[in-house]
Short mmCIF file of C-alpha atoms in Angstrom, two decimals:
data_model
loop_
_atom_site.label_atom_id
_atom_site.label_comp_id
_atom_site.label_asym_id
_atom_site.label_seq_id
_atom_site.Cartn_x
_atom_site.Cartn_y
_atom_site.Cartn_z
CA UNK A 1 -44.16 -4.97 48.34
CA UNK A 2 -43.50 -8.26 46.53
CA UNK A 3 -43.30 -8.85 43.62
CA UNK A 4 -46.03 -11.49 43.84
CA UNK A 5 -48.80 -8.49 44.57
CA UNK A 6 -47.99 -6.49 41.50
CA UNK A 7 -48.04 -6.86 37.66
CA UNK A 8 -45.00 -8.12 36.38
CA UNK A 9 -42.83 -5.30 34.25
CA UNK A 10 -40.37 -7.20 32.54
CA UNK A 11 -42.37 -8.96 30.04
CA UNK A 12 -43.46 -5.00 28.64
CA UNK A 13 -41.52 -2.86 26.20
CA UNK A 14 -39.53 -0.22 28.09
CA UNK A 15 -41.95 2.34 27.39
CA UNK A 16 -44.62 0.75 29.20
CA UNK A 17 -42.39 0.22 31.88
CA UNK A 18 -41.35 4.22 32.12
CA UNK A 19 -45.17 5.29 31.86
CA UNK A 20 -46.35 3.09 34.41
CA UNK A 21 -43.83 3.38 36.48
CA UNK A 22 -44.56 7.53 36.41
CA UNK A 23 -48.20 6.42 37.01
CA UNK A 24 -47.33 4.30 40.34
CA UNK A 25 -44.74 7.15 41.53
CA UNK A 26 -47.87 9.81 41.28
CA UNK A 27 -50.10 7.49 42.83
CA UNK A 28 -48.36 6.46 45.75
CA UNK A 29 -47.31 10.63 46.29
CA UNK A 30 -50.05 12.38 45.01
CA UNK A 31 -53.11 10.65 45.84
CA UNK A 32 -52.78 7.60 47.92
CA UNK A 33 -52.30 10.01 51.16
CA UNK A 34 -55.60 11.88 49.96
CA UNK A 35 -58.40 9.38 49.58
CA UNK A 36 -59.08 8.69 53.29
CA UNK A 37 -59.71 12.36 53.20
CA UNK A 38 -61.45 12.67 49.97
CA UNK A 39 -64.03 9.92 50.66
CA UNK A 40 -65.26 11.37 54.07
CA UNK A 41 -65.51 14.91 52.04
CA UNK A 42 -66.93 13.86 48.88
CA UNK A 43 -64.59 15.79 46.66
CA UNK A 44 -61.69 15.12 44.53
CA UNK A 45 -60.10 18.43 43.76
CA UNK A 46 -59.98 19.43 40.27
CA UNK A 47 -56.18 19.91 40.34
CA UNK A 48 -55.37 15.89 40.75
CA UNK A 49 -56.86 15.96 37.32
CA UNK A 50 -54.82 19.06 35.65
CA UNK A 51 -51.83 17.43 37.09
CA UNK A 52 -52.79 13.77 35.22
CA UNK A 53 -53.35 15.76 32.20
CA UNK A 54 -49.91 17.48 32.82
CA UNK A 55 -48.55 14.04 32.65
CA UNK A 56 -50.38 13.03 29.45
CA UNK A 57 -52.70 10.20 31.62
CA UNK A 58 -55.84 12.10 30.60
CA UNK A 59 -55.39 11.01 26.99
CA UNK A 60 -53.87 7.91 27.86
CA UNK A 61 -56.11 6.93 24.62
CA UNK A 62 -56.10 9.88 22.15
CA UNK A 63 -53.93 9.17 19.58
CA UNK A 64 -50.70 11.13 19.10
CA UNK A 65 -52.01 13.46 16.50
CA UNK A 66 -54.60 14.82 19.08
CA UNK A 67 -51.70 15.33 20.89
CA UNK A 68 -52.37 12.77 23.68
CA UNK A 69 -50.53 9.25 24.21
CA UNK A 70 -51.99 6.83 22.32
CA UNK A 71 -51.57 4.27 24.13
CA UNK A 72 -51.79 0.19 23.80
CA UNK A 73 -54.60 -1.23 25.86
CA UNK A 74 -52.53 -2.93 27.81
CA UNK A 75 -50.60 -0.29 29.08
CA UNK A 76 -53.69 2.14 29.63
CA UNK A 77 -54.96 -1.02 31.90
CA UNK A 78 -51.98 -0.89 33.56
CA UNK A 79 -52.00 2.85 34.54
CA UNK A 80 -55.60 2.41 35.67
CA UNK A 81 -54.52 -0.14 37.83
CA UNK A 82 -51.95 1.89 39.22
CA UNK A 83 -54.08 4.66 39.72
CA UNK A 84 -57.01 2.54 41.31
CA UNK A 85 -54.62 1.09 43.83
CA UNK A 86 -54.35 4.62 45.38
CA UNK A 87 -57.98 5.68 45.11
CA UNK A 88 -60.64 3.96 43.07
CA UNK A 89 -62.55 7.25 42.63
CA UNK A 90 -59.78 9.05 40.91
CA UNK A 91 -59.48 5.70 38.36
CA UNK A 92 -63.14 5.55 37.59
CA UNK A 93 -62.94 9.43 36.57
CA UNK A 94 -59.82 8.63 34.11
CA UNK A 95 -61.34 5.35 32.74
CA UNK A 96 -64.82 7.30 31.71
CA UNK A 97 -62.38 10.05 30.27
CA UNK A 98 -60.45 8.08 28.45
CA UNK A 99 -63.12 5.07 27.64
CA UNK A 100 -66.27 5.52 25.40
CA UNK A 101 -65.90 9.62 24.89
CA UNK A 102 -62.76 8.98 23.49
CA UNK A 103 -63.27 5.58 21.27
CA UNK A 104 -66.74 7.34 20.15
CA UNK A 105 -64.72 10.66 18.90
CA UNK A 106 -61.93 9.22 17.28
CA UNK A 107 -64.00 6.17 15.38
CA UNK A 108 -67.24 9.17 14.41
CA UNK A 109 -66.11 12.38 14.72
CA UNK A 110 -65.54 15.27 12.22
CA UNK A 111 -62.70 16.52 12.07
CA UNK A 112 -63.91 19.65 13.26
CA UNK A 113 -64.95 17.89 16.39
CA UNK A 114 -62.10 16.33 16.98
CA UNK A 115 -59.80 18.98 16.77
CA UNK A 116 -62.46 21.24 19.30
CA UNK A 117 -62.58 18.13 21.69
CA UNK A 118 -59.88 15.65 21.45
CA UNK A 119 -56.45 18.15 22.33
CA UNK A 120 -58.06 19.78 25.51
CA UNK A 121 -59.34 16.46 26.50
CA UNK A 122 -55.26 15.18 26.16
CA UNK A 123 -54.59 18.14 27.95
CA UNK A 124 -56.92 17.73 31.15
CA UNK A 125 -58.37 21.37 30.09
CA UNK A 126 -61.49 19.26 29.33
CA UNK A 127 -63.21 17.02 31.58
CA UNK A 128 -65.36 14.23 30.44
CA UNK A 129 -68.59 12.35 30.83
CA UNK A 130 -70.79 9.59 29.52
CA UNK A 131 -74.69 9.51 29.42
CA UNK A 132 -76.58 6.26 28.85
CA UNK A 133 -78.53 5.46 31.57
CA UNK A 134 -81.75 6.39 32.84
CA UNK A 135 -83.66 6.04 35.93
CA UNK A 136 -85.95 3.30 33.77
CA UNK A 137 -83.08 2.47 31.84
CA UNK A 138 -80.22 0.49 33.35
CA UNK A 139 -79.21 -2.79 31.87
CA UNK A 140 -81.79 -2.60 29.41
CA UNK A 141 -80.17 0.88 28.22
CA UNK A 142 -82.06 1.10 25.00
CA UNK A 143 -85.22 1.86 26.72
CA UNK A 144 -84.11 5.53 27.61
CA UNK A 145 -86.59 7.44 27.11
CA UNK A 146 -84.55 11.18 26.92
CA UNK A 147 -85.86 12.73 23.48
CA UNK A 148 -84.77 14.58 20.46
CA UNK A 149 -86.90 16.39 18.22
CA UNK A 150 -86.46 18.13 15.35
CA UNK A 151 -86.24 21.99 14.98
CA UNK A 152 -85.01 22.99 11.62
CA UNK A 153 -81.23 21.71 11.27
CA UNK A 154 -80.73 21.06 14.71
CA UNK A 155 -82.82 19.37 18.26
CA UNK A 156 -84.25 20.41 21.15
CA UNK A 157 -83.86 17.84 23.84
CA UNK A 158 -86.19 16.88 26.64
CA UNK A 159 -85.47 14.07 29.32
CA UNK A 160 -83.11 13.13 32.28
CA UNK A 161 -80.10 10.49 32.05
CA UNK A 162 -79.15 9.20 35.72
CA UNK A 163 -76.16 8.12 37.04
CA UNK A 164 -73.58 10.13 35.60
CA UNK A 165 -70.28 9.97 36.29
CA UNK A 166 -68.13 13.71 36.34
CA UNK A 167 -71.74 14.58 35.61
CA UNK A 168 -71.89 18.44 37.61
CA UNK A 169 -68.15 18.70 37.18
CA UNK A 170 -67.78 17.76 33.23
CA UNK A 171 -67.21 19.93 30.70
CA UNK A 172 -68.39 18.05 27.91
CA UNK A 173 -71.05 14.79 28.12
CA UNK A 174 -71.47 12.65 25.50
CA UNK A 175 -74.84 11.87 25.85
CA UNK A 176 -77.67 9.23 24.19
CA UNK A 177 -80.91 10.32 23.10
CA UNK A 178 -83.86 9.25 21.01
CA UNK A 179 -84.33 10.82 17.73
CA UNK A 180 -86.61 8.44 16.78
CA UNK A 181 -90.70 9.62 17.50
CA UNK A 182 -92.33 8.27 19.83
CA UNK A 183 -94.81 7.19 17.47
CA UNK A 184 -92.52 5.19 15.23
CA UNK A 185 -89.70 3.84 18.04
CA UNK A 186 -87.03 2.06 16.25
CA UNK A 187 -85.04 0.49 18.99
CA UNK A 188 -81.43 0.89 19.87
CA UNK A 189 -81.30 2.18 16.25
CA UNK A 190 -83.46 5.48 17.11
CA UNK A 191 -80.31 6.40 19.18
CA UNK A 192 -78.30 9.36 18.56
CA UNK A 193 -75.36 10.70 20.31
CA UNK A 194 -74.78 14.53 21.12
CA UNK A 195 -71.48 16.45 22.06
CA UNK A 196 -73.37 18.62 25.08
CA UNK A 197 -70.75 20.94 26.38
CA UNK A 198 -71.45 22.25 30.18
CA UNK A 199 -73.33 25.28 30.08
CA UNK A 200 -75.67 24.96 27.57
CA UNK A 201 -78.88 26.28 28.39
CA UNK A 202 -81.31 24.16 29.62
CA UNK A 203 -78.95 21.11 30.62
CA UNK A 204 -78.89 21.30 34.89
CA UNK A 205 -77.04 19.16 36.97
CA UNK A 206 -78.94 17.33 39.85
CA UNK A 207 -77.85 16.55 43.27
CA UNK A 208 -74.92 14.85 43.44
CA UNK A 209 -75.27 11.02 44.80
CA UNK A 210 -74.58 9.95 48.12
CA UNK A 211 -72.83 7.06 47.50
CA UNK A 212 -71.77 3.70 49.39
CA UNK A 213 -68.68 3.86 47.62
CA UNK A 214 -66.63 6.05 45.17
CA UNK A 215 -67.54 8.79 47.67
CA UNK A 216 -65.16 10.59 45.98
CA UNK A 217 -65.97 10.40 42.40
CA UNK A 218 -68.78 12.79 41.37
CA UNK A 219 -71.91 11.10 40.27
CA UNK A 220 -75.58 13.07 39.61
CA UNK A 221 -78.17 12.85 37.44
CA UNK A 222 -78.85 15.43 34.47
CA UNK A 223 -81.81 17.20 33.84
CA UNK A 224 -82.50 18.68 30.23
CA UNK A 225 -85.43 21.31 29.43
CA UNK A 226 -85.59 22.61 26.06
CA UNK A 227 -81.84 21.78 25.13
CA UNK A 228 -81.00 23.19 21.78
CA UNK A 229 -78.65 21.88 20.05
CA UNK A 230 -77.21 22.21 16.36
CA UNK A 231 -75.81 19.99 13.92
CA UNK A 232 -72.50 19.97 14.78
CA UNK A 233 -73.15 18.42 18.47
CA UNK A 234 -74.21 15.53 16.06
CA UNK A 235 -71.86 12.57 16.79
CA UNK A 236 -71.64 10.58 14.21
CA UNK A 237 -74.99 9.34 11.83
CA UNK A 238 -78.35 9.79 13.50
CA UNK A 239 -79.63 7.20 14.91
CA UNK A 240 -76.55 5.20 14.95
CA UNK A 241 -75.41 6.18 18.40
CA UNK A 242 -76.31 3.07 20.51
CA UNK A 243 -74.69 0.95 18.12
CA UNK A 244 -71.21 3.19 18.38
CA UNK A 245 -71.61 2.87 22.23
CA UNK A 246 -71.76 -1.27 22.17
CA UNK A 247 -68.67 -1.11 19.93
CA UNK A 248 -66.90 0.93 22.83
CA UNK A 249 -68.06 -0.72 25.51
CA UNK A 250 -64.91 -3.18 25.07
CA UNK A 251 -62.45 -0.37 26.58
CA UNK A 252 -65.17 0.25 29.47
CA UNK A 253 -65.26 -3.19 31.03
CA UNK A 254 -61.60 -3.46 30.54
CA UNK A 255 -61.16 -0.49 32.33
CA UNK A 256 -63.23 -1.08 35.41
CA UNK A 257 -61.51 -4.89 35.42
CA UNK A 258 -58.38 -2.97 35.65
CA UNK A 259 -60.09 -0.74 38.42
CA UNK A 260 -61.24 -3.51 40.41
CA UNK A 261 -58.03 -5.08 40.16
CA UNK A 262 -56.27 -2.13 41.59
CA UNK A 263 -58.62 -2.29 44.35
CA UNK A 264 -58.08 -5.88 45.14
CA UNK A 265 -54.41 -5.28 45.12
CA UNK A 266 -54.27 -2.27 47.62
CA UNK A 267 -56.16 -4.67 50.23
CA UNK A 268 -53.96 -7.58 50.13
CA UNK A 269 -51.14 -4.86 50.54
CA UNK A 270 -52.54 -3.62 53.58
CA UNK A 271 -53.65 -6.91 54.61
CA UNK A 272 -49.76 -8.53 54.24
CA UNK A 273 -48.69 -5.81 56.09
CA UNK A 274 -51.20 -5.23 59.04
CA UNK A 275 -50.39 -9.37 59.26
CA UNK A 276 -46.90 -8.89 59.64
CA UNK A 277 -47.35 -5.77 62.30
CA UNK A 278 -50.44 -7.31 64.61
CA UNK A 279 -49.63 -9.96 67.05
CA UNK A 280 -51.96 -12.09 69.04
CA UNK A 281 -51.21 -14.80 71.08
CA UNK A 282 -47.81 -13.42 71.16
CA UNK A 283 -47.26 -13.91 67.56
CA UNK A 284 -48.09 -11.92 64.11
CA UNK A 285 -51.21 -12.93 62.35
CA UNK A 286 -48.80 -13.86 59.39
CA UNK A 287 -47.03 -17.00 61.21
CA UNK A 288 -51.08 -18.47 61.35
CA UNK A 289 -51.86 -20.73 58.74
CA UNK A 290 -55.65 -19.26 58.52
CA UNK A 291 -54.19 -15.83 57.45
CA UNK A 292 -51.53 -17.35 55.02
CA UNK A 293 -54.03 -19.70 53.50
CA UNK A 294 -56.35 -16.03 53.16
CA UNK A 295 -53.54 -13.78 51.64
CA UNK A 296 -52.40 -16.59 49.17
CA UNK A 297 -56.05 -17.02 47.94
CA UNK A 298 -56.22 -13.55 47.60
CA UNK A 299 -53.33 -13.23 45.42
CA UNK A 300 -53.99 -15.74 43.32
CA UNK A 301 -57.34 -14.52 42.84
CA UNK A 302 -55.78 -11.18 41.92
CA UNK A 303 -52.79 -12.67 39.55
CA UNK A 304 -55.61 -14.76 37.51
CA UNK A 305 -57.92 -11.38 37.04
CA UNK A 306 -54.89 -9.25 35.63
CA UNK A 307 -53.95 -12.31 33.48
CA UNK A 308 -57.55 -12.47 31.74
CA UNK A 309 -57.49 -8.25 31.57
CA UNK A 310 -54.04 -8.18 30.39
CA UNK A 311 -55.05 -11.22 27.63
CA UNK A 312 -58.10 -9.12 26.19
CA UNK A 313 -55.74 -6.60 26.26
CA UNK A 314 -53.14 -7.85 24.10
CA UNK A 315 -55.96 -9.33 21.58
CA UNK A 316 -57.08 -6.24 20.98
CA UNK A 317 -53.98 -4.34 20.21
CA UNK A 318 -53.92 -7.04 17.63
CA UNK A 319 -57.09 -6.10 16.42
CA UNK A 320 -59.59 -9.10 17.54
CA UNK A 321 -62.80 -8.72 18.98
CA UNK A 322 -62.93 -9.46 22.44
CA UNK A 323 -66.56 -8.62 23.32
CA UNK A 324 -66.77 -11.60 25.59
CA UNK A 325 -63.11 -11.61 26.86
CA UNK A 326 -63.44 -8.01 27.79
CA UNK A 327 -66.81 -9.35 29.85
CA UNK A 328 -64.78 -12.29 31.37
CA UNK A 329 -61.99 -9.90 32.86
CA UNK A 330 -64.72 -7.21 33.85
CA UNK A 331 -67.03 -10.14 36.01
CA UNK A 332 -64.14 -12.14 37.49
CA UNK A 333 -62.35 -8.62 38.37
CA UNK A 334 -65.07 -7.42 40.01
CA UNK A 335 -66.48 -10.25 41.80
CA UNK A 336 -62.44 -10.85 42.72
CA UNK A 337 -62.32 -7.08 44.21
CA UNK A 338 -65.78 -7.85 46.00
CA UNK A 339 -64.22 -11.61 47.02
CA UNK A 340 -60.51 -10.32 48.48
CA UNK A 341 -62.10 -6.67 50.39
CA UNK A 342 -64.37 -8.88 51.88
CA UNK A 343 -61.47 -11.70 53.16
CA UNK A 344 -59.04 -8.29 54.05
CA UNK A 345 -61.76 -6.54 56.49
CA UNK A 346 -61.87 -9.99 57.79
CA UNK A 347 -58.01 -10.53 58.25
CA UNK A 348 -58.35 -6.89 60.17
CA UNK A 349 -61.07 -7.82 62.46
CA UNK A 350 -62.81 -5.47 64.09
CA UNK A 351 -60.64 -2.68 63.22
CA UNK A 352 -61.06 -3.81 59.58
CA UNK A 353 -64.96 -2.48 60.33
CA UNK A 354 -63.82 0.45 61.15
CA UNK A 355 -62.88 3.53 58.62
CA UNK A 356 -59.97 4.55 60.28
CA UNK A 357 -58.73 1.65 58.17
CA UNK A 358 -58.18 1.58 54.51
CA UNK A 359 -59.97 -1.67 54.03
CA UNK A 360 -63.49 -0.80 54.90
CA UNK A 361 -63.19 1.99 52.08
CA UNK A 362 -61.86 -0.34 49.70
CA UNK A 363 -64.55 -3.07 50.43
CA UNK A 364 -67.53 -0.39 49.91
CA UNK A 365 -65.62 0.73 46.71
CA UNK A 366 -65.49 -2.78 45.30
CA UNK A 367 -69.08 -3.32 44.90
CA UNK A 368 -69.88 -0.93 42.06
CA UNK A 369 -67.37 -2.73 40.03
CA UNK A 370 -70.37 -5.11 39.95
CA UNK A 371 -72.65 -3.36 39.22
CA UNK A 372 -71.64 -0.27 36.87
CA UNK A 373 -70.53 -1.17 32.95
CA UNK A 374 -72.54 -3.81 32.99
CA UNK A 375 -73.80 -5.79 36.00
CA UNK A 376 -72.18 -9.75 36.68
CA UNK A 377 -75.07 -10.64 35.38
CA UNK A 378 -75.22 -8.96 32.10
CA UNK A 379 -71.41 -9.98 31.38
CA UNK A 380 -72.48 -13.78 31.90
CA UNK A 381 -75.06 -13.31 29.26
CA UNK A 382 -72.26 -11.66 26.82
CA UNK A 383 -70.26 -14.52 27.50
CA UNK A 384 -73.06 -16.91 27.63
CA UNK A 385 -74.37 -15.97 24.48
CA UNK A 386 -70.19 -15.83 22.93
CA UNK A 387 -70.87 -19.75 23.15
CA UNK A 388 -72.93 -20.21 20.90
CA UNK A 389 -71.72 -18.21 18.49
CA UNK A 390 -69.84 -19.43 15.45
#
């Protein structure tokens, strides 16, 4: 595919190069030829993960010590984007493994809970989730409503969180709760987060979601009754959990930018190539101008999305804030995956409406990037608000 479609490797150290390049070669092999197959079942076998934690992707962002990676952001958004070009499910159950669990433990946890969490999490032996949102509780995510009350040193917990990502398959969720009273709500500061490992009594999956994309990608709501839970499931200072979460978010929205990107990219590569092979009027769809105008608006589209992911990247492996750059590469991703699946069902016609091609997947996997992490909307009031900002 040219060179043109995909990020450019020379201007990366070489071990960038080597890891992503392992990342495209297990892509392409190991899950590319699966996710026709895994969207119209609704599973992703449990194995693809083991065998990204075999490789070390699964703690892509746990330092060294923890034995995983450690990887530069830029790198990691690489991978993802590798990795989302094959199947967009299997990327948005890295990202939440590697994002805000992983940022929130390293930055606030014990050492204790690192060294129970953070080395079978590098390993793939432990499977990830995040839970912030509620059913009344989307965008305005410090309304949940999921309580904590006190029962001698520890909690028992009470509520549902919605939308959960890994959320039946996980084996630990790092969840959000009030510990606040209702009597005396404090806001996002009467947040606390809890290590909740699978299997502790009371915590019950729901149904899993039946989803328009991401069919492949595990997401359910969770149901708590009577969930005890002792101080050392305490992440962190009580009531400081919300506040840890914003500070994470950063890695989140870079990671679905580099998601939708990877999405974006696998339909212009199926739409240069399905140009190239279908003929009509006794030519290929690639000699029209209409279709080349198309595929070169796609790419740049694509090119200028990586460039503002890959520069939030770089500022941040340098230490800056980059709140509203992060936001900036998450909206014009997304609405860039939405933009291009939308102009490559088109370049396939009628067949592109149909799901024995890969574009009609890809367009319905698109539109979460939207939506989850933050909808367009809530990015252009980060940004928005970055403006007036000293």
């Amino acid at each position: 595919m040219s060179t043109v479609v995909r990020p450019l490797l020379g201007v990366v150290d070489e071990q960038c190069r080597e890891i992503v390049a392992l990342a495209r070669e297990f892509a392409e092999k190991e899950i590319a030829p699966h996710a026709a197959e895994w969207d119209a079942t609704k599973t992703c076998p449990r194995e693809v993960m083991r065998r990204l934690g075999e490789l070390g992707f699964m703690g892509l962002k746990i330092s060294e010590e923890y034995e995983g990676l450690g990887l530069d952001t830029l790198t990691y958004l690489m991978v993802l984007e590798e990795v989302a070009a094959a199947d967009a499910s299997v990327s948005i159950m890295l990202s939440v493994h590697n994002s805000l669990p992983v940022s929130m433990l390293e930055a606030h946890g014990t050492p204790e809970q690192k060294e129970r969490w953070l080395k079978p999490m590098a390993r793939g032996e432990v499977l990830t989730a995040f839970a912030l949102s509620e059913a009344d509780a989307g965008s305005d995510a410090s309304a949940i409503r999921a309580q904590a009350v006190r029962d001698g040193d520890g909690w028992v917990v009470n509520g549902e969180k919605a939308w959960v990502t890994n959320g039946d398959i996980a084996d630990l969720v790092v969840m959000m709760v009030r510990t606040d009273s209702p009597e005396d709500r404090r806001g996002a500061k009467g947040i606390s987060t809890f290590l909740v490992p699978a299997g502790t009594p009371g915590l019950k999956p729901g149904k899993v979601e039946d989803k328009m994309g991401l069919r492949a990608s595990r997401t359910t709501s969770l149901h708590l009754s009577d969930v005890r839970l002792g101080p050392e499931h305490l992440l962190g200072q009580e009531g400081q959990g919300f506040i840890y979460a914003l500070s994470a978010l950063e890695n989140g929205r870079l990671g679905v930018a580099a998601q939708a990107i990877g999405i974006a990219r696998a339909a212009l590569e199926h739409s240069i190539r399905y140009a190239q092979e279908r003929r009509q009027f006794e030519r290929p769809l690639a000699d029209f101008q209409a279709i080349q105008f198309k595929l070169a608006d796609m790419a740049t589209r694509i090119t200028a999305a990586r460039g503002l992911a890959h520069e939030a990247a770089r500022a941040q492996d340098l230490g800056e804030r980059v709140t509203e750059r992060a936001s900036m590469a998450k909206l014009f991703a997304s609405e860039t995956a939405m933009w291009v699946t939308t102009q490559a069902v088109q370049v396939f016609g009628g067949y592109g409406y149909m799901r024995d091609y890969p574009v009609e997947r890809l367009f319905r996997d698109a539109k979460v990037t939207e939506i989850y992490e933050g909808t367009s909307e809530i990015q252009r009031i980060v940004v928005a608000r970055g403006l007036y900002s000293d």
